[in-house]
Coordinates of C-alpha atoms in Angstrom, one line a residue:
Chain A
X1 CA -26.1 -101.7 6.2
X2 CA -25.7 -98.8 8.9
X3 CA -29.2 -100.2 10.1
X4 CA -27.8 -104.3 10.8
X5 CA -25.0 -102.5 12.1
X6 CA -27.2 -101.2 14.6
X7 CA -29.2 -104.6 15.3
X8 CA -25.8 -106.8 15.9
X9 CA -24.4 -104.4 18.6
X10 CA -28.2 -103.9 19.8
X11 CA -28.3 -107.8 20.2
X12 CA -25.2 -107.9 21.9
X13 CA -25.5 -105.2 24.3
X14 CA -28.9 -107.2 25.4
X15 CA -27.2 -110.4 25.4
X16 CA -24.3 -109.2 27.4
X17 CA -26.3 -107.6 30.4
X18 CA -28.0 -110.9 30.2
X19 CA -25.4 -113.2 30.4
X20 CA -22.8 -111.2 31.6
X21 CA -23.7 -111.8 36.2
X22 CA -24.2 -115.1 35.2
X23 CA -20.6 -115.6 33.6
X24 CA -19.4 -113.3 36.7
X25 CA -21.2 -115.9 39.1
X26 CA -19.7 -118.6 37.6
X27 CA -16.3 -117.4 36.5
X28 CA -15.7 -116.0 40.3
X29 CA -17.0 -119.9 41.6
X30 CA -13.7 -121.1 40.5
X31 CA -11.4 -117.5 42.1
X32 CA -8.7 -118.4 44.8
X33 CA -9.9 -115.7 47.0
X34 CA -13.3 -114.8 48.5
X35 CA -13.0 -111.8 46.4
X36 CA -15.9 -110.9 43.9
X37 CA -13.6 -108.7 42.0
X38 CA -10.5 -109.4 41.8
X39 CA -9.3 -112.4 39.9
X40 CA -6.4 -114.3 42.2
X41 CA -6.3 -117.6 40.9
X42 CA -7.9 -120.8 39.7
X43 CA -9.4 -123.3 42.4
X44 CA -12.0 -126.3 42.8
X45 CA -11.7 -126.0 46.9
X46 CA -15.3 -123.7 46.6
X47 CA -16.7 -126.7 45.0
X48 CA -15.2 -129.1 47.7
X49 CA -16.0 -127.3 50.6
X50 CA -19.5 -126.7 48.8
X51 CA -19.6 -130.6 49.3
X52 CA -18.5 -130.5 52.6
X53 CA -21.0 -128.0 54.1
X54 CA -23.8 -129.7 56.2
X55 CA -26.5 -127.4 55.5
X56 CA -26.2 -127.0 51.6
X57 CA -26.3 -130.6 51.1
X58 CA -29.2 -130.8 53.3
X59 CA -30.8 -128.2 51.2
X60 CA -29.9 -129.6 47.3
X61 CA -31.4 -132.9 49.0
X62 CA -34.4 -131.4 50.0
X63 CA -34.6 -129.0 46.5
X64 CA -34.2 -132.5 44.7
X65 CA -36.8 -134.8 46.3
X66 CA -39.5 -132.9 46.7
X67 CA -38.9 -131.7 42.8
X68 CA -39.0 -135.2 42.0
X69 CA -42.4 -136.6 44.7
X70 CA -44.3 -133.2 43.9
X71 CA -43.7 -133.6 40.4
X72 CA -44.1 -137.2 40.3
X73 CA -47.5 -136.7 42.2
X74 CA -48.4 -133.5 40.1
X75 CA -48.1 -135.3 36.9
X76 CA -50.2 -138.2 37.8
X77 CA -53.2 -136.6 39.5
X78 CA -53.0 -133.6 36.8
X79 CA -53.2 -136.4 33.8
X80 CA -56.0 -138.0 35.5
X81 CA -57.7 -134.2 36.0
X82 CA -57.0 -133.3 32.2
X83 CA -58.6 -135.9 31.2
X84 CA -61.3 -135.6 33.4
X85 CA -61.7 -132.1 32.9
X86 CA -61.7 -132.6 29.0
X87 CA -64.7 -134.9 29.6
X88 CA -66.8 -132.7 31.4
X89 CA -69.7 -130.4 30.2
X90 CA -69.2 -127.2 29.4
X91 CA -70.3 -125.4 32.6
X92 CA -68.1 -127.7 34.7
X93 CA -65.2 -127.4 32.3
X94 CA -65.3 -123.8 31.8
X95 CA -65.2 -123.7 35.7
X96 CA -62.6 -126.0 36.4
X97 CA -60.4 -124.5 33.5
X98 CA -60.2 -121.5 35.5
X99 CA -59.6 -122.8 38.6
X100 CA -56.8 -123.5 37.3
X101 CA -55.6 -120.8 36.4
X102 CA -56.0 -119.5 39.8
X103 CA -53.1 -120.7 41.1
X104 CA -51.0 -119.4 37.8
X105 CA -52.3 -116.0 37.9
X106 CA -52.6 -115.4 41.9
X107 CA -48.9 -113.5 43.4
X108 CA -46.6 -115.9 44.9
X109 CA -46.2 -114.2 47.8
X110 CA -50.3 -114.6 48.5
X111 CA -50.2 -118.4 47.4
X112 CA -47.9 -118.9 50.0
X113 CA -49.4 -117.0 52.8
X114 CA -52.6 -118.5 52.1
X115 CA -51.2 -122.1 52.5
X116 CA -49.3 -121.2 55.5
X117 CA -52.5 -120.1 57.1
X118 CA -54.0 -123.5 56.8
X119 CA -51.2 -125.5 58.0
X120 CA -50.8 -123.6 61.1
X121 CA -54.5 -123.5 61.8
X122 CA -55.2 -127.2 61.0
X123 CA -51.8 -127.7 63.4
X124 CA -50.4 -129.6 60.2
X125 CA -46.3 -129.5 61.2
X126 CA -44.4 -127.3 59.3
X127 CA -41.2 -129.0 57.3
X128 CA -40.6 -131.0 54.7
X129 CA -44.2 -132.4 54.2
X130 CA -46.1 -129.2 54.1
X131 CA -43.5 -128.0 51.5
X132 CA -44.1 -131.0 49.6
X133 CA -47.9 -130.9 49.5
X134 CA -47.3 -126.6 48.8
X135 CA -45.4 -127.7 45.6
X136 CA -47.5 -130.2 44.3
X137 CA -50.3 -127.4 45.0
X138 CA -48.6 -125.1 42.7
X139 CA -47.4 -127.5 40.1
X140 CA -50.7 -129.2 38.9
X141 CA -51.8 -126.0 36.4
X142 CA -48.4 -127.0 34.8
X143 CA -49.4 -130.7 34.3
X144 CA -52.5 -129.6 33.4
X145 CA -51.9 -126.8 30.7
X146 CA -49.1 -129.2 29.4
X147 CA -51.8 -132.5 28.3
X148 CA -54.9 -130.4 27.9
X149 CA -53.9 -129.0 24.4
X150 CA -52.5 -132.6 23.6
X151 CA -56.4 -134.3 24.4
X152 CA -57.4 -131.5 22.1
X153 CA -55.6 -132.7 19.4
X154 CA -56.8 -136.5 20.1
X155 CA -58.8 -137.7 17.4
X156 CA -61.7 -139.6 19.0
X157 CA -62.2 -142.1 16.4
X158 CA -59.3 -144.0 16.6
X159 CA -60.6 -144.6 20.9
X160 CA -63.8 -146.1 19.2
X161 CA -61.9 -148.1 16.5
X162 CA -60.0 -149.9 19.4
X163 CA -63.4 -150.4 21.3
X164 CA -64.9 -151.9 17.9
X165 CA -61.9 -154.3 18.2
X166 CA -62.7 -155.7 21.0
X167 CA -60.6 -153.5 23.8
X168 CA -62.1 -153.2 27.2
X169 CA -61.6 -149.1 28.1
X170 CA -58.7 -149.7 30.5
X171 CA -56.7 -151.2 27.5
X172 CA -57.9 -148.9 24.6
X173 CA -56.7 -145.9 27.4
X174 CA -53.1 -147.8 27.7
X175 CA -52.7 -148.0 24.2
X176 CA -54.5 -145.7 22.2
X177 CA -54.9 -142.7 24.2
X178 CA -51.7 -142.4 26.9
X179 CA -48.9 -142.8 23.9
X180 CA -50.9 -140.4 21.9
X181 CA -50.8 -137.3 25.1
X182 CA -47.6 -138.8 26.8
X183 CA -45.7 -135.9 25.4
X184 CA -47.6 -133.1 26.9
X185 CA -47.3 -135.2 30.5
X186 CA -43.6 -135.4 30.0
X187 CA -43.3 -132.0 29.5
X188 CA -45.9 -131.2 32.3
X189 CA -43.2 -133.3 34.4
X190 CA -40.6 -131.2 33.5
X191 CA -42.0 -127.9 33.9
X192 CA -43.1 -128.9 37.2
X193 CA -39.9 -130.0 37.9
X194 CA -38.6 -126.6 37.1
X195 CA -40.9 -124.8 38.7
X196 CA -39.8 -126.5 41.8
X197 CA -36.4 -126.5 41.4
X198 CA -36.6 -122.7 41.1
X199 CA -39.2 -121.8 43.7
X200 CA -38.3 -120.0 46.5
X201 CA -41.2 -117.7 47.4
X202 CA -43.7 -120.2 48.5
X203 CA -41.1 -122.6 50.3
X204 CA -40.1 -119.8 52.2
X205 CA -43.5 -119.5 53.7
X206 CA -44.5 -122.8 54.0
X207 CA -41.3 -124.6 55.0
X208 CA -40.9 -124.9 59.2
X209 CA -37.6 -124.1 61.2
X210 CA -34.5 -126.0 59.9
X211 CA -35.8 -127.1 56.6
X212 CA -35.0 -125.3 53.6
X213 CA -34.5 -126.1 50.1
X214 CA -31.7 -124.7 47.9
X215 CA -33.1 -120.9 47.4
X216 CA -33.8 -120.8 51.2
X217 CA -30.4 -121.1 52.1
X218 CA -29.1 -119.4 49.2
X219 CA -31.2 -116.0 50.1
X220 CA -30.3 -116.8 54.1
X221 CA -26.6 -116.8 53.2
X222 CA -27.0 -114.1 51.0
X223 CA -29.0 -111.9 53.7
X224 CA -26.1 -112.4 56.0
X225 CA -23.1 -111.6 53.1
X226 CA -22.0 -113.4 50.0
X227 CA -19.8 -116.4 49.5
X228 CA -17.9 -118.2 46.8
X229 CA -19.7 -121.5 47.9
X230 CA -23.1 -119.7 47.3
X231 CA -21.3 -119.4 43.7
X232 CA -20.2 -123.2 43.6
X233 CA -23.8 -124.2 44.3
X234 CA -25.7 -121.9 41.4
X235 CA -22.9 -122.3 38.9
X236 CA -23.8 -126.5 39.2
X237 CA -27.3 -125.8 39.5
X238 CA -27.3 -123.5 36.3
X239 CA -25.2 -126.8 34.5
X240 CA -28.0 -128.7 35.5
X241 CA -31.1 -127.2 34.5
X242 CA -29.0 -126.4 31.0
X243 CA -29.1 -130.0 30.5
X244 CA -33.2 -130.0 31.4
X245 CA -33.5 -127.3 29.4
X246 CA -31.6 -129.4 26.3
X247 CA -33.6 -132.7 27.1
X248 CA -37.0 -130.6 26.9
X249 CA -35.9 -128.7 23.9
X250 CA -34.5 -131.7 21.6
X251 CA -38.3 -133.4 23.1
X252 CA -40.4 -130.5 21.8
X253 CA -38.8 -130.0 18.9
X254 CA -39.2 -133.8 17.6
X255 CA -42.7 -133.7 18.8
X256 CA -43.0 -130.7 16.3
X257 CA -41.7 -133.1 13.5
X258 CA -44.1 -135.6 14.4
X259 CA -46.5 -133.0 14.1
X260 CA -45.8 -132.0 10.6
X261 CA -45.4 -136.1 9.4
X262 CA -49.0 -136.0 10.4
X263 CA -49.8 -132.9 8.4
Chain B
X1 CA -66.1 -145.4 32.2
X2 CA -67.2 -141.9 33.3
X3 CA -64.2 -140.3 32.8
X4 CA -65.1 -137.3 33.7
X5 CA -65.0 -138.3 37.3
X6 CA -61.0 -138.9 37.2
X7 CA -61.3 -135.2 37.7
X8 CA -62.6 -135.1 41.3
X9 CA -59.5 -135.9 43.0
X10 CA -58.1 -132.5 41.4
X11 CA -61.2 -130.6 42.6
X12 CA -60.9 -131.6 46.0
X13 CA -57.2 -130.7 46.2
X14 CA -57.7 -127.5 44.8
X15 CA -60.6 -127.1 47.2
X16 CA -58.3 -128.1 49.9
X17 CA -55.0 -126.4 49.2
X18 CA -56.6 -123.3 47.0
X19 CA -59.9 -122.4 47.8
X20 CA -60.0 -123.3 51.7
X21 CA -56.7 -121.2 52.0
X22 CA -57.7 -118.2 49.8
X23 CA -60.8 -118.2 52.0
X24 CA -58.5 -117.4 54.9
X25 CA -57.7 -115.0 54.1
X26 CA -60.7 -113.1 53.4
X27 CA -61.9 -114.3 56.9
X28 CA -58.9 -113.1 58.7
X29 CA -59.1 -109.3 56.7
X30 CA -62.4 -108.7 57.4
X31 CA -62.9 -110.6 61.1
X32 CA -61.1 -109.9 64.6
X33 CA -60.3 -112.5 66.9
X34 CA -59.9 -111.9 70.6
X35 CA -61.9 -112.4 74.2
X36 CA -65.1 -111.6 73.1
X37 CA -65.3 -113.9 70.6
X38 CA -65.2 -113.2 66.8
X39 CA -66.7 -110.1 65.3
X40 CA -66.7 -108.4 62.0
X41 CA -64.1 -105.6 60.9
X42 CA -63.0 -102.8 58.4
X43 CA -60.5 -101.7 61.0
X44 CA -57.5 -103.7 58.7
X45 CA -58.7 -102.3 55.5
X46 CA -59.0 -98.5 56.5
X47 CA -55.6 -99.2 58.5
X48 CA -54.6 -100.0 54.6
X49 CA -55.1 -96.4 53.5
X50 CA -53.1 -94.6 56.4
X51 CA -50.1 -92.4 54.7
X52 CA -47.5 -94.4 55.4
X53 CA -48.9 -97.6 53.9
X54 CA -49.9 -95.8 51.1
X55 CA -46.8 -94.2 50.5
X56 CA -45.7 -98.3 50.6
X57 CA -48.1 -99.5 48.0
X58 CA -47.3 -96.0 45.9
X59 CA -43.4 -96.6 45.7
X60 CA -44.4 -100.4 44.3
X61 CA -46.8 -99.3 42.2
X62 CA -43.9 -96.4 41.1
X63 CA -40.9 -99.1 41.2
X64 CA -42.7 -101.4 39.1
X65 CA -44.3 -99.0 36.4
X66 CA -40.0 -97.7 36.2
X67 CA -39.5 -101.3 35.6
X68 CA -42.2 -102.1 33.3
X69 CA -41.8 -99.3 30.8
X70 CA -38.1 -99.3 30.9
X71 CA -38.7 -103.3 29.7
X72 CA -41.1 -101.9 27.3
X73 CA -38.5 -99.9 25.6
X74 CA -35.8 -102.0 26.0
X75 CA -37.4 -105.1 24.8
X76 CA -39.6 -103.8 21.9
X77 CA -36.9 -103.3 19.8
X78 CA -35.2 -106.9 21.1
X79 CA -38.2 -108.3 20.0
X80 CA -38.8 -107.0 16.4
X81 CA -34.7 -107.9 15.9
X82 CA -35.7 -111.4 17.2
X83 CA -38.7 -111.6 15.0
X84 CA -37.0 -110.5 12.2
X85 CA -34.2 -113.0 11.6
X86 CA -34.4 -116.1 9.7
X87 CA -36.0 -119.0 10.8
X88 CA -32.8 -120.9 12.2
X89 CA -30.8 -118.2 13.1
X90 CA -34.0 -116.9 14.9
X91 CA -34.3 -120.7 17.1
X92 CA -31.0 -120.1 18.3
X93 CA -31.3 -117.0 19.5
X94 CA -34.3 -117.0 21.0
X95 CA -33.2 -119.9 23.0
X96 CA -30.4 -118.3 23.9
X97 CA -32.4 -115.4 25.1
X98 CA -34.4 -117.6 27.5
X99 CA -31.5 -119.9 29.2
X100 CA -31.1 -116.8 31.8
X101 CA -34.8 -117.1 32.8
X102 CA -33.5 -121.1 33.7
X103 CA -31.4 -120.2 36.2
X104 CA -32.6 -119.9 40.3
X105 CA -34.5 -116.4 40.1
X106 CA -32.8 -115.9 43.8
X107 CA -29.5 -116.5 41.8
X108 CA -30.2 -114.1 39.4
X109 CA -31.2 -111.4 41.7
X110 CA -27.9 -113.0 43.8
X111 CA -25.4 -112.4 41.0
X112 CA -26.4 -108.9 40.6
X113 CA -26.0 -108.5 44.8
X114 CA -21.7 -109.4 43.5
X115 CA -21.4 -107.1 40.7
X116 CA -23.0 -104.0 42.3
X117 CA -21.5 -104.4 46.0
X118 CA -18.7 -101.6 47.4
X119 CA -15.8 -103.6 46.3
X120 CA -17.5 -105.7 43.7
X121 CA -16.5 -105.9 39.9
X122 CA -18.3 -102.8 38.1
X123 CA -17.1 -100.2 41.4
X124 CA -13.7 -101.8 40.7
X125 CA -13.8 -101.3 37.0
X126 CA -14.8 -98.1 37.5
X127 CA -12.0 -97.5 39.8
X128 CA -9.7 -98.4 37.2
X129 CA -10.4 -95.8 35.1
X130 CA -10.0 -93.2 38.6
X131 CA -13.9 -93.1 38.8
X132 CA -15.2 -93.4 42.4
X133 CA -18.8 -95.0 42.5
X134 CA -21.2 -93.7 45.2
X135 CA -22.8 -97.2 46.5
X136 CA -24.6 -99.1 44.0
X137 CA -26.7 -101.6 45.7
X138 CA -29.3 -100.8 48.1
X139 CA -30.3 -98.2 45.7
X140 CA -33.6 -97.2 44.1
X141 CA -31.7 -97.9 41.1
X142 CA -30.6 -101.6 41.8
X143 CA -34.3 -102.8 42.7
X144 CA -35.6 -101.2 39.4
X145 CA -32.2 -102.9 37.5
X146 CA -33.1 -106.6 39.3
X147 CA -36.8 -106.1 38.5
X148 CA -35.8 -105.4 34.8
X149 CA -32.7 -108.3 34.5
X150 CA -35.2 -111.1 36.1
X151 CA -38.8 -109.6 34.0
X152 CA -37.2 -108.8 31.0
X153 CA -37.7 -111.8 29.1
X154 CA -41.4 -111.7 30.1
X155 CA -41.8 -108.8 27.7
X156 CA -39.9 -109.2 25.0
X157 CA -41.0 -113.4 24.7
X158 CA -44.7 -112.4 24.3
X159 CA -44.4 -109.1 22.0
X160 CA -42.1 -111.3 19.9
X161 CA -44.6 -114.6 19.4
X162 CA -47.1 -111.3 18.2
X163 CA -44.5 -110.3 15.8
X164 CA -43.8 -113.2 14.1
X165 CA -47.1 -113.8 13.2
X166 CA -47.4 -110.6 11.8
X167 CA -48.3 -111.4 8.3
X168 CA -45.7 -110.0 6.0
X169 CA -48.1 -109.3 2.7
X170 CA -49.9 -106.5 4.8
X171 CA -46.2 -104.6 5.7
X172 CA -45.2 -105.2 2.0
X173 CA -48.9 -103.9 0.8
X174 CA -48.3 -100.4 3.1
X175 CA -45.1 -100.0 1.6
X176 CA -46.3 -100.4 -1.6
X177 CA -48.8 -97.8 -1.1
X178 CA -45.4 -95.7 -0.4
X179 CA -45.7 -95.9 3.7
X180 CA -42.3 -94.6 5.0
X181 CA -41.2 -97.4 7.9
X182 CA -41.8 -95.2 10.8
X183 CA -45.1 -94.7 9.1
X184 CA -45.7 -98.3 8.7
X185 CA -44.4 -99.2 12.5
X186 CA -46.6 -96.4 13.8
X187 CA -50.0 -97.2 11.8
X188 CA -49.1 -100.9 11.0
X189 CA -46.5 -103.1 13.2
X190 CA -47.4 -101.3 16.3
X191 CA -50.9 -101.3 16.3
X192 CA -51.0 -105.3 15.1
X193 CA -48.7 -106.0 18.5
X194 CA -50.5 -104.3 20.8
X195 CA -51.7 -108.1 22.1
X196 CA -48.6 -109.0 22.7
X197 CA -47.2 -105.5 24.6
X198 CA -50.3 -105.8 26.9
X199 CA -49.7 -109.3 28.1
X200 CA -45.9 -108.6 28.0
X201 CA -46.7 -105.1 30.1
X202 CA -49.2 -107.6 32.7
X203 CA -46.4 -109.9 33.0
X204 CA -43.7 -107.8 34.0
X205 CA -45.8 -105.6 35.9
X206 CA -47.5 -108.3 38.5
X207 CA -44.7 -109.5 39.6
X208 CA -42.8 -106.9 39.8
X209 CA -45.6 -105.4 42.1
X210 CA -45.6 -108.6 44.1
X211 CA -41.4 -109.0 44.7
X212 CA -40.0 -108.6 48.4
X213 CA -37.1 -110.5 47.3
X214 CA -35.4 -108.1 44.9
X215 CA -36.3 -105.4 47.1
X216 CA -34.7 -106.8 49.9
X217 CA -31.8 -108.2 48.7
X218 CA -30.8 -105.2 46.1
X219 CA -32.6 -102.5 48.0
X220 CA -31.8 -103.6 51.6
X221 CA -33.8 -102.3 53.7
X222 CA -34.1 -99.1 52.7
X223 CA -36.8 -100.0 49.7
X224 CA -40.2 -102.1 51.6
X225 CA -42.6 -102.9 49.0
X226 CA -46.4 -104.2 49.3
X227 CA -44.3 -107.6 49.3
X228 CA -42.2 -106.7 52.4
X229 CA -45.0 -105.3 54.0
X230 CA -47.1 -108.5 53.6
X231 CA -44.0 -110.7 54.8
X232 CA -43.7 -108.8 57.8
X233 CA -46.8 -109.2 59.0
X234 CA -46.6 -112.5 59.0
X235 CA -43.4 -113.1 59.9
X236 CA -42.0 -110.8 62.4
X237 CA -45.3 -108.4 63.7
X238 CA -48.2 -111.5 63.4
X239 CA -50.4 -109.2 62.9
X240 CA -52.4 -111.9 60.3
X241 CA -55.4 -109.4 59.8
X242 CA -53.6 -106.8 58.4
X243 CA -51.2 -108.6 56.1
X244 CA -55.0 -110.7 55.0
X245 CA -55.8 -107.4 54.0
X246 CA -52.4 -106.0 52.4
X247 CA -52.8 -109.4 50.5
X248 CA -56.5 -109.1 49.2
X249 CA -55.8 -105.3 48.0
X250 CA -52.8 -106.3 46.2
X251 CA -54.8 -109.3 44.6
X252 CA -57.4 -106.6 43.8
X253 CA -54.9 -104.5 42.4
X254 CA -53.7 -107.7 40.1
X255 CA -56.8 -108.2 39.2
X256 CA -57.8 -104.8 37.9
X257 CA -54.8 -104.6 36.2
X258 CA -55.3 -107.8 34.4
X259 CA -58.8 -106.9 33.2
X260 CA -57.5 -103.9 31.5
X261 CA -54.7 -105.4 29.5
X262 CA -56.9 -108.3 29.1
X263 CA -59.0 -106.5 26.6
X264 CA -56.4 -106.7 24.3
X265 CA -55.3 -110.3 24.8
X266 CA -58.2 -111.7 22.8
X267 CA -56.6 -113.9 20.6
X268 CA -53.2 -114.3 22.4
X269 CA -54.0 -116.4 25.4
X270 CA -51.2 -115.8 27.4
X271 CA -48.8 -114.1 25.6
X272 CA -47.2 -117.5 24.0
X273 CA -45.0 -118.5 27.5
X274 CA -46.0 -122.1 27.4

């Protein structure tokens, strides 16, 4: 008794000094005053002059396009690799497989550097396209090491049965195959899509002058002091990747249930 | 259809965008660029070992072991609780443990920047009571308290996926044999998670090594780690031969630390985070 005791105010005491900046952060997006601590009153003019500031919008416009292009682009070229990749011999695979880890494994901060190296020497300008092509870098392992386990779990005999029945390859790969992995590419899209959403350290290096996504301008504002609209910003972008969160969660957990019909 | 050719477009991005810059690095550590033409180097790596640098990569290496084993200790215990609740009660909370890793990692480090500052809300609780706070942020203490907030999870998600598998007949079956629990955590649970604590110790570890954003932002700029170092170098000195070779020792140091815990990571590819 003594011992769960223990456990539930353990668990909350964790819980709280997670949650508990975030509530802060959001709570104080809505204060009357620019004060962080001191609670004057309940507003939405944070929100609207969140709305009205040039280079924030600029910035959630930027965060939200290139998410969507280098995770658009990711997801295509890393379904075409997995599959590829899955085909290969073992040398090749073996190989690639950890190639592709590289990425995953290799700091941030050297990822970045190391790109920003080759767009300055190969005089490639600096901005929103050498952010773009920097994301889709770092999203592909994502893609990847979302539909690799899922071509794992194909069972190769049903591809055959459909080229018995007369399908040419393209079809049988339309119909048999993509339906079968489409929900390791959807979640591929959405990690990637998260992972870009959140990235800051490799847009930092890789963006030019004048372009920055959301958590450039966030850490430049917050470099030069702190600002209820900086709260207005993270308290809609926390609502928002809530909701991705939910959309992946409720997907992976019917895909589970698919699963165990099978079994 | 040789499928296994859909993989080439992949293979010549990576080339292009992983391998080509990576080995840019390595060219700009190890070669100087100036009138006479190009010639080979150590001068940027021995520059690596002067006191004062090391003193840098020492205080990361300190900061982030602080971090890491405060995680450890914090988030074994989080992790056997998680592990140890029934399966619906245990979904829930377990989501609810990773929504915080969701948000903007710059926002987490952001929101702590609020509560910590002179006149923010814990020096004005505090004052409340009649306690006057010294300064809390820009402190040792604060980058070590933003490494542990935004890596937490990363220790407690992989020692936990270890822990539930933990098959339940073999804790019954040293109890039986009348094991007292710290017995059977010490010579049982323990040892059967050690998987899990290595990758969970890896992945807090490297990136709290590789941060120069919580440093900066919690530690102003009182608190340069390798990170900093490396940033500067390439953004305010230019000196690109140096921070090449700042980068390739801290990927060394990755690296080396990876192949130790990776001894124990056998059968737990990557500690369960996908």
């Amino acid at each position: 008794m003594v011992k769960n005791v223990f456990k539930k105010i353990y668990t909350f005491l964790i819980f709280l000094f997670l949650y508990a900046p975030i509530i802060v952060l959001i709570v104080f997006s809505f204060n009357e005053s620019k004060s962080r601590a001191h609670w004057t009153g309940f507003t939405f003019k944070w929100y609207v002059e969140m709305f009205k500031d040039q280079q924030i919008m600029t910035s959630l416009y930027n965060t939200v396009t290139i998410a969507l292009i280098a995770s658009i682009f990711a997801t295509v070229l890393g379904t075409a690799a997995a599959i590829g990749i899955h085909h290969m011999k073992k040398t090749p695979k073996t190989i690639m497989t950890n190639l592709t880890y590289l990425p995953v494994l290799n700091p941030d901060i050297v990822t970045g550097i190391s790109l920003m190296l080759l767009f300055i020497l190969v005089k490639f300008p600096r901005g929103f396209f050498s952010m773009l092509l920097a994301h889709i870098t770092f999203n592909l392992p994502y893609v990847i090491l979302s539909v690799m386990p899922k071509l794992k779990q194909l069972d190769n005999h049903v591809y055959d049965a459909a080229l018995d029945l007369g399908a040419t390859p393209a079809y049988a790969f339309w119909k048999v195959i993509l339906p079968q992995i489409a929900p390791g590419i959807f979640t591929g899209f959405l990690l990637a899509m998260t992972m870009s959403i959140d990235d800051f350290v490799i847009s930092f290096f890789t963006t030019g002058p004048g372009v920055s996504n959301l958590a450039i301008t966030i850490y430049s504002m917050a470099r030069k002091g702190i600002s209820p609209k900086i709260n207005a910003v993270l308290s809609i972008l926390f609502a928002g990747v809530i909701l991705m969160l939910l959309i992946i969660n409720n997907r992976m957990s019917r895909d589970d249930g698919r699963k165990e019909n099978v079994a | 259809m040789k499928k296994h050719l859909m993989a080439y477009p992949y293979a010549l991005w990576m080339l292009i965008f992983t391998m080509i810059p990576l080995a840019l690095i390595l060219f700009y550590s190890v070669f100087a660029i100036d009138d006479a033409g190009i010639h080979f180097t150590l001068d940027n790596f021995k520059r690596v070992f002067e006191p004062l640098y090391l003193a840098v990569f020492w205080r990361s290496i300190k900061l982030a072991a602080e971090s890491t084993i405060i995680c450890l200790v914090l988030g074994y215990p989080m992790a056997m609780i998680l592990a140890g609740k029934n399966l619906s009660k245990k979904s829930i909370l377990v989501v609810l443990f990773v929504i915080p890793m969701w948000m903007n990692f710059l926002a987490r480090t952001y929101a702590w920047m609020t509560l910590l500052e002179k006149n923010g809300l814990i020096a004005t609780i505090a004052g409340f009571f009649g306690i006057d706070l010294p300064s809390l942020l820009y402190t040792e203490g604060a980058v070590v308290l933003g490494m542990v907030y935004n890596f937490l999870p990363f220790m407690v998600l992989p020692i936990y996926s270890v822990l539930v598998k933990i098959d339940k007949t073999v804790v019954e079956a040293a109890e039986d044999l009348g094991a007292n629990p710290i017995t059977v955590f010490r010579r049982v649970i323990f040892p059967l998670s050690i998987p899990g604590v290595s990758s969970g110790i890896t992945m807090v570890f490297m990136p709290a090594l590789t941060t120069f954003v919580i440093s900066r932002l919690l530690g102003g700029a009182h608190f340069t780690l390798i990170g900093n170092l490396i940033e500067q170098q390439f953004l305010t000195t230019m000196d690109w031969g140096f921070g090449s070779a700042l980068s390739i020792v801290l990927m060394l140091m990755i690296m080396l630390s990876m192949g130790v815990t990776m001894r124990y990571e056998k059968e737990n590819e990557g500690g369960g985070l996908w």
